[in-house]
XYZ file of C-alpha atoms in Angstrom:
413
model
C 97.621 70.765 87.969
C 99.307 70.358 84.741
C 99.743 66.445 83.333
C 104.099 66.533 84.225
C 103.259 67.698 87.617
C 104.147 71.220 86.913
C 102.641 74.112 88.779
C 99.602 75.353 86.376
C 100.222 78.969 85.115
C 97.153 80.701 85.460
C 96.311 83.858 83.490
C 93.706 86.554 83.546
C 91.133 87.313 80.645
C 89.317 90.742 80.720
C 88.757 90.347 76.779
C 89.247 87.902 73.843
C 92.823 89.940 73.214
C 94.075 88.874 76.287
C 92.354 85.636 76.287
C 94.221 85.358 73.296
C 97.467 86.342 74.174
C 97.288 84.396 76.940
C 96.987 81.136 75.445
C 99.794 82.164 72.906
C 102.265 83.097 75.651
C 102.484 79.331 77.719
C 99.031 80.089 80.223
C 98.001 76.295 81.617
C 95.093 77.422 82.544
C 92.740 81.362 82.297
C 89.740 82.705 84.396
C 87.227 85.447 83.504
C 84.208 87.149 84.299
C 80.881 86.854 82.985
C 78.601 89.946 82.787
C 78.870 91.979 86.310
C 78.928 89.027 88.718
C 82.616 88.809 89.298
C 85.119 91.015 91.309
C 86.465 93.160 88.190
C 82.651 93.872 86.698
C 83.719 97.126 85.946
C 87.343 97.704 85.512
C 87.234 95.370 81.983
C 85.202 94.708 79.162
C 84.084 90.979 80.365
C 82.668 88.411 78.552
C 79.059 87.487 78.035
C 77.342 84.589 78.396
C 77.193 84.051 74.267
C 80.991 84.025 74.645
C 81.430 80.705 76.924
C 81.320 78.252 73.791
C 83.922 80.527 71.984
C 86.050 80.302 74.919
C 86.085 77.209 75.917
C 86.570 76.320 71.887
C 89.772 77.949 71.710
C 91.217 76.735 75.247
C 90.120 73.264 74.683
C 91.979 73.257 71.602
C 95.229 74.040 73.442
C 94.055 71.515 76.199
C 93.869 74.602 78.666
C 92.054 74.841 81.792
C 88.797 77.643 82.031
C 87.793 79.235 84.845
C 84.650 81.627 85.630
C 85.013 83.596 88.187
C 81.580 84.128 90.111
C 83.041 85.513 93.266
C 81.368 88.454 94.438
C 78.378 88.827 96.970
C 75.234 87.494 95.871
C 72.261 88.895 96.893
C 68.860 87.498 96.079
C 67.795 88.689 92.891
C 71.041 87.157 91.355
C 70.221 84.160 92.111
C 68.261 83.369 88.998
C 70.843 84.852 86.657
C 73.353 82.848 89.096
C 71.862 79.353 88.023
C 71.495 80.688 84.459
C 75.506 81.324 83.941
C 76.127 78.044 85.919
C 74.079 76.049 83.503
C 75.552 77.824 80.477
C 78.797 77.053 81.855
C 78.209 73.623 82.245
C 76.901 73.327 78.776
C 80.096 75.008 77.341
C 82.390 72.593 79.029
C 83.909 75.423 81.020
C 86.127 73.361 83.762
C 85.398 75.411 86.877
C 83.623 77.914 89.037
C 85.534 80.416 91.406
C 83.190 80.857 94.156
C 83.102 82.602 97.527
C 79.272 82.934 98.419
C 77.581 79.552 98.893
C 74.815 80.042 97.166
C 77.006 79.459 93.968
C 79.273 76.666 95.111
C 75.862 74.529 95.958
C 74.247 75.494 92.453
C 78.111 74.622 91.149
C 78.044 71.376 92.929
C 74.371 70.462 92.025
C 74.812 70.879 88.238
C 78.590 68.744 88.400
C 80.568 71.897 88.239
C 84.129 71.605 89.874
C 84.426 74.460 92.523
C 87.518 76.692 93.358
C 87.006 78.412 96.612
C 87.571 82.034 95.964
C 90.453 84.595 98.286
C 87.501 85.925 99.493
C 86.859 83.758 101.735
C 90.583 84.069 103.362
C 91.707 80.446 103.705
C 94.363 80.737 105.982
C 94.726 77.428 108.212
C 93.997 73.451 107.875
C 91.020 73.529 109.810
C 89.100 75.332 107.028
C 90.804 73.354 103.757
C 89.287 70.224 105.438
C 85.870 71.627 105.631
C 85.689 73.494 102.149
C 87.527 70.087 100.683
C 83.732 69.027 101.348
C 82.802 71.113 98.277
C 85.624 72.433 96.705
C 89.009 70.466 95.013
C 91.196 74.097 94.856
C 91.485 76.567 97.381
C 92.470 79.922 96.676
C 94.608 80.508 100.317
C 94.733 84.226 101.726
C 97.030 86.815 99.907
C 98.452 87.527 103.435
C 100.182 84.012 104.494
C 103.985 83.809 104.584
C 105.785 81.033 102.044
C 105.935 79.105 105.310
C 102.637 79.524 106.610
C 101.250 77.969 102.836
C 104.066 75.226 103.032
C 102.746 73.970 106.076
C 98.995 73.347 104.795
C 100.204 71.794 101.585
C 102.089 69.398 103.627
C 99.116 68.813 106.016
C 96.935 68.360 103.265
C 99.531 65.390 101.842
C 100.135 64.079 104.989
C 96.056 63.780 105.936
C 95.443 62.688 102.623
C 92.480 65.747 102.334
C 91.000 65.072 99.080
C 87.909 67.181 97.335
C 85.138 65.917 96.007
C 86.801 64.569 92.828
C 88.687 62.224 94.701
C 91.994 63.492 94.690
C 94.214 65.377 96.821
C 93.215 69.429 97.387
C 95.440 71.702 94.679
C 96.472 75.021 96.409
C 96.378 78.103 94.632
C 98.207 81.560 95.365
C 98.624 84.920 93.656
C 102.063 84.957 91.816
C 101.893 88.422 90.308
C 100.159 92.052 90.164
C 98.054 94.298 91.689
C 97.515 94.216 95.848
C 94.941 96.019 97.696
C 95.114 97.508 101.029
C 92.594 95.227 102.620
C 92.563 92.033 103.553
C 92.257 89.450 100.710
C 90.683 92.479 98.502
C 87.154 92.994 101.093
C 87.226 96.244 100.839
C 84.540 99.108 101.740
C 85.936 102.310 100.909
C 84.904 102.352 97.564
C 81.176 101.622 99.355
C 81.564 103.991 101.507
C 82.588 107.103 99.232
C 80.598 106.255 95.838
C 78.138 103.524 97.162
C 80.320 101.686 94.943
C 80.869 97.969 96.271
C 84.076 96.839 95.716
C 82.610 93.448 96.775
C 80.466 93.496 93.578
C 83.083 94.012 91.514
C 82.842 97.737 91.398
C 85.584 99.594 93.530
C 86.250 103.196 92.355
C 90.084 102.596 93.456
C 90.090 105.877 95.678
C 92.721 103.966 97.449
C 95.199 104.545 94.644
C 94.893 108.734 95.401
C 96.929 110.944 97.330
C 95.851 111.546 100.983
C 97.319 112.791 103.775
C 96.591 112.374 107.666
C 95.684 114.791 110.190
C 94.802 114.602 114.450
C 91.429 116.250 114.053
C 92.297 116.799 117.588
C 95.260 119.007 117.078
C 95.362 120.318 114.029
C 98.924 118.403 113.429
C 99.626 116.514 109.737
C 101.326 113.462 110.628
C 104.152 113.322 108.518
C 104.291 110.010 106.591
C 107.278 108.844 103.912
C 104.741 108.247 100.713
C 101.908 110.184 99.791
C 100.099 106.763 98.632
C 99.743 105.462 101.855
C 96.909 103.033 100.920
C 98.036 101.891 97.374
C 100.169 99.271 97.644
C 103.149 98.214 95.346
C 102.187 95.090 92.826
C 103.158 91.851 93.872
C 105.865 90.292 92.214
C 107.279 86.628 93.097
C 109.530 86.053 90.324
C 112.942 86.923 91.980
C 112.017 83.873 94.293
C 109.934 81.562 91.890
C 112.116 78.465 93.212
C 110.894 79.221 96.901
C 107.195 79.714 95.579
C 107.408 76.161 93.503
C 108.992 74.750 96.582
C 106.518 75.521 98.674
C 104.236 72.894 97.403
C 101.149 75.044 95.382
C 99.799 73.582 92.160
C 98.415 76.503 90.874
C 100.002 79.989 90.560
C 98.078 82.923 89.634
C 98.824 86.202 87.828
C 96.166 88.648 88.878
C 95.642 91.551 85.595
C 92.173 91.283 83.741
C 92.039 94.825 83.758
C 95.300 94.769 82.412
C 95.746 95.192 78.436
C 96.608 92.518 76.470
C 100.475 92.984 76.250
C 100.529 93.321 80.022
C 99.046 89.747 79.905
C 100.966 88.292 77.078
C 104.349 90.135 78.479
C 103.655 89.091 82.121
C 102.448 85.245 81.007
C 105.871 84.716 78.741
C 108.097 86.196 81.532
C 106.426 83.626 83.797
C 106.405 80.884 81.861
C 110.034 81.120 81.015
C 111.129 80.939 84.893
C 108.570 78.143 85.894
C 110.594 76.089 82.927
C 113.958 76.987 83.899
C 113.277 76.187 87.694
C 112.112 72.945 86.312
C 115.253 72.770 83.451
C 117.574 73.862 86.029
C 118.776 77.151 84.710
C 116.794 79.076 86.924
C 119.358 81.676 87.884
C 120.283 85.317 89.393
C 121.245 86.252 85.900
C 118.299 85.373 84.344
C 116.062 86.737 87.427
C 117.788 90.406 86.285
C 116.444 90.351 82.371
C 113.415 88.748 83.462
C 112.533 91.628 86.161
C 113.624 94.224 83.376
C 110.845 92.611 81.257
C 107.990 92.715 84.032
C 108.731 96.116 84.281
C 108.059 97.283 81.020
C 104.274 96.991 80.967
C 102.133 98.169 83.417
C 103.274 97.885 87.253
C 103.459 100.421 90.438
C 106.601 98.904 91.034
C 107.221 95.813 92.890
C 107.572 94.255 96.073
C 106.815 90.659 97.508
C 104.281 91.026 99.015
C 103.985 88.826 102.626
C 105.442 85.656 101.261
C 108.911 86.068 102.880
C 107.694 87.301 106.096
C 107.244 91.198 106.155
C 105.131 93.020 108.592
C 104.061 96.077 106.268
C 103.174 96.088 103.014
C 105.591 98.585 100.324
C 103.513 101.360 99.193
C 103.428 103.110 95.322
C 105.005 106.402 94.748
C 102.771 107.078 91.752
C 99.422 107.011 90.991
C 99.443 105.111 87.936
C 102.015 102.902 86.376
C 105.944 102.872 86.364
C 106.470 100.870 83.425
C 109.235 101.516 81.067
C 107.474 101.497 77.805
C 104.467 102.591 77.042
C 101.911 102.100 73.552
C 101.239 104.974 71.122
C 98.207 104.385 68.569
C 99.208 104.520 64.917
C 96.736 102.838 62.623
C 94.313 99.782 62.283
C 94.494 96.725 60.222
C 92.923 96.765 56.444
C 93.844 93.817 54.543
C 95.661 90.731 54.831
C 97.315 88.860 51.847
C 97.849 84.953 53.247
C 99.686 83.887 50.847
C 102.491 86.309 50.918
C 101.750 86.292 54.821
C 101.984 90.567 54.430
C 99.699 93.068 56.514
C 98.021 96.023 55.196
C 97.357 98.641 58.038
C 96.006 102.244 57.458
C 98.324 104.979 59.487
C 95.908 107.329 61.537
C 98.325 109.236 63.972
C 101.388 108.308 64.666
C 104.431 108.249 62.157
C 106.101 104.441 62.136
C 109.569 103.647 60.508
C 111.680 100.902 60.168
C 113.615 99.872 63.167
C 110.290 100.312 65.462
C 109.200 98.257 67.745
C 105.212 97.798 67.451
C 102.267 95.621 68.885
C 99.234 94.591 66.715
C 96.194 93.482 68.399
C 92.983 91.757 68.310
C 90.234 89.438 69.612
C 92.172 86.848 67.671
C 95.099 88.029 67.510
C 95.557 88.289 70.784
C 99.140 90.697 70.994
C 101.870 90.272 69.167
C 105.294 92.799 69.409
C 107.587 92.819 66.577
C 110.550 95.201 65.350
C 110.012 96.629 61.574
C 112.813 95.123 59.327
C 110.915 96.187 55.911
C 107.781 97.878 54.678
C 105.939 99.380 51.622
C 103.966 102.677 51.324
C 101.937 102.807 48.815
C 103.734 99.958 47.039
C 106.996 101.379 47.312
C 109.931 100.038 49.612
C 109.954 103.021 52.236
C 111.355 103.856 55.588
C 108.800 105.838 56.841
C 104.955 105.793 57.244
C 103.069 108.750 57.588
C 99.420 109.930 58.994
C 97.446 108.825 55.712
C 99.739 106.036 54.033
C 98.625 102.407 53.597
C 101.358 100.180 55.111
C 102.706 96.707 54.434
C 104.150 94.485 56.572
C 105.931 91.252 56.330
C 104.397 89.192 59.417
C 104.384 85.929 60.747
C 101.224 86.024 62.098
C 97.442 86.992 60.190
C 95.820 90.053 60.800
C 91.736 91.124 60.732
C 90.184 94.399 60.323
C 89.235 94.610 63.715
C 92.928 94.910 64.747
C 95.062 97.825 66.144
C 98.657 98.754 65.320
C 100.641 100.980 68.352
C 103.936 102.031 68.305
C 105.971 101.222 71.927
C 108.150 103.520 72.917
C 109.989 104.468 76.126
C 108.121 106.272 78.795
């Protein structure tokens, strides 16, 4: 929970550019995986174990929260490499585990590390936030609970005084914002089943996300059904009812993504963090839902519904396979110079023409991503509009660059 009382922002990190942009964008708090023991092992780059120190360096700075995620199933052999990241963890001053098997939240609680019971292990009533409070001081609650059904066991948990082992009262966490799966909570075993791919290692194939159709083997007959997705849902969006979400007595909202790229994150963390102020300013409004929704959509989404917070039976299904977002990122170039004291960027153009007027992203493992509109340049030392496949570019920026960097282009899609 943040120090005013707040709800904490939380924020995914599949790299150090989202990390990055992340913590530049208003994120209380990030989690991340570790090597392949965590549910998105191999839909990002993940960290490594070398990385913790570096991480929790440039959170601690900012006096934000870190959080490794070490939810899959564990099966025997991990157990040594288990107790290895734990330790590692502890060393780096990383402030929490997300655990669902309890093999790791008894190695967590052995070495001192505070435990966050993982979705995975669908918290969806009273009964089982007083046992886990045994272990754990968050709770991740089930992605399938109604606003009402999670107002209810934050008010039980008040009212019972259920406190973790830290001594204070039990923080409740829920998913805010992104993708949904078709099963409950994320167990899933069609991936298993089709690749001997385990989505519950952190290593679904997302066959879900295809077209399919359905037919009575019986008959012959192709049952006729309104969306061709039937088993990828829409992302979950909570923003057009934020105030209800807040109300409902969570400490902790989360924005699911570390797959994402690091604009999604820094786009999706701003948006966010702008409507958890203004519910707490008082400006939260209709008018300002409407830009903020236009905003969400322009990076990666398969459009948006929300979810079973208010109370809906079925879920809303995708009519794409990919993403609907309104803009999309074309490469142009990579970063070759940076000259601090006239704060300009030198970038090498490599396949896309730029011009003035554009609106581009630069990122990096420090950089994190940063958008910006082209007001002036120089090619080749000359004052130019245009930058062509070939020409060194300057840019006036208000940020530093490294060579490692990337320069796109966003246009509309």
């Amino acid at each position: 929970m943040t120090a005013n009382n707040r709800i904490e922002l939380m924020a995914p990190a599949g790299d150090f550019e989202s990390l990055q942009a992340a913590i530049d964008n208003g994120a209380d708090s990030v989690y991340f995986g570790v090597e392949q023991l965590n549910m998105r092992a191999r839909s990002t780059v993940n960290f490594t174990i070398a990385d913790l120190p570096e991480i929790a360096r440039r959170c601690g700075s900012k006096h934000i929260r870190t959080y490794l995620t070490l939810n899959t199933i564990i099966y025997d052999h991990d157990l040594s490499v288990v107790k290895t990241l734990l330790t590692k963890a502890k060393d780096a001053n990383i402030t929490a585990v997300i655990a669902s098997d309890q093999a790791v939240i008894a190695m967590a609680r052995q070495l001192g590390i505070e435990v966050h019971i993982s979705t995975q292990l669908n918290i969806t009533n009273i009964e089982t936030i007083r046992f886990y409070s045994l272990f754990a001081d968050t709770m991740v609650l089930s992605r399938e609970l109604s606003l009402r059904q999670v107002k209810s066991i934050t008010e039980q948990i008040i009212r019972e005084e259920i406190k973790g082992p830290n001594g204070n009262l039990v923080e409740i966490e829920i998913f805010g914002h992104g993708a949904l799966c078709m099963a409950v909570s994320g167990k899933c075993y069609l991936s298993l089943h089709s690749h001997n791919s385990s989505a519950n290692r952190g290593a679904c194939k997302q066959n879900c996300r295809k077209k399919y159709t359905v037919i009575d083997q019986e008959s012959g007959f192709e049952i006729e059904v309104d969306n061709e997705y039937l088993m990828s849902p829409k992302d979950l969006c909570t923003l057009d009812f934020l105030d209800q979400v807040i109300d409902s007595g969570i400490q902790i909202l989360k924005i699911e993504g570390r797959g994402r790229a690091p604009e999604y994150v820094a786009t999706v963390v701003k948006t966010y963090r702008d409507a958890i102020d203004s519910y707490y300013d008082g400006s939260f409004s209709k008018e300002k839902v409407v830009i903020w929704m236009e905003t969400l959509a322009t990076v990666y989404n398969r459009g948006f519904w929300s979810g079973y917070y208010l109370g809906q039976e079925l879920g809303e299904w995708s009519a794409v396979p990919g993403s609907l977002a309104t803009q999309k990122k074309v490469y142009v170039g990579k970063g070759t110079h940076y000259f601090p004291k006239a704060n300009i960027g030198q970038f090498k153009i490599e396949a896309y023409d730029i011009k003035a007027g554009d609106k581009i992203l630069i990122t990096g493992p420090n950089t994190g991503a940063q958008e910006l509109v082209i007001d002036e340049m120089f090619v080749n030392d000359q004052v130019c509009d245009k930058a062509t496949k070939g020409d060194h570019c300057t840019l006036k920026l208000p940020f530093r660059i490294r060579l490692s960097d990337k320069l796109y282009k966003i246009v509309e899609a």
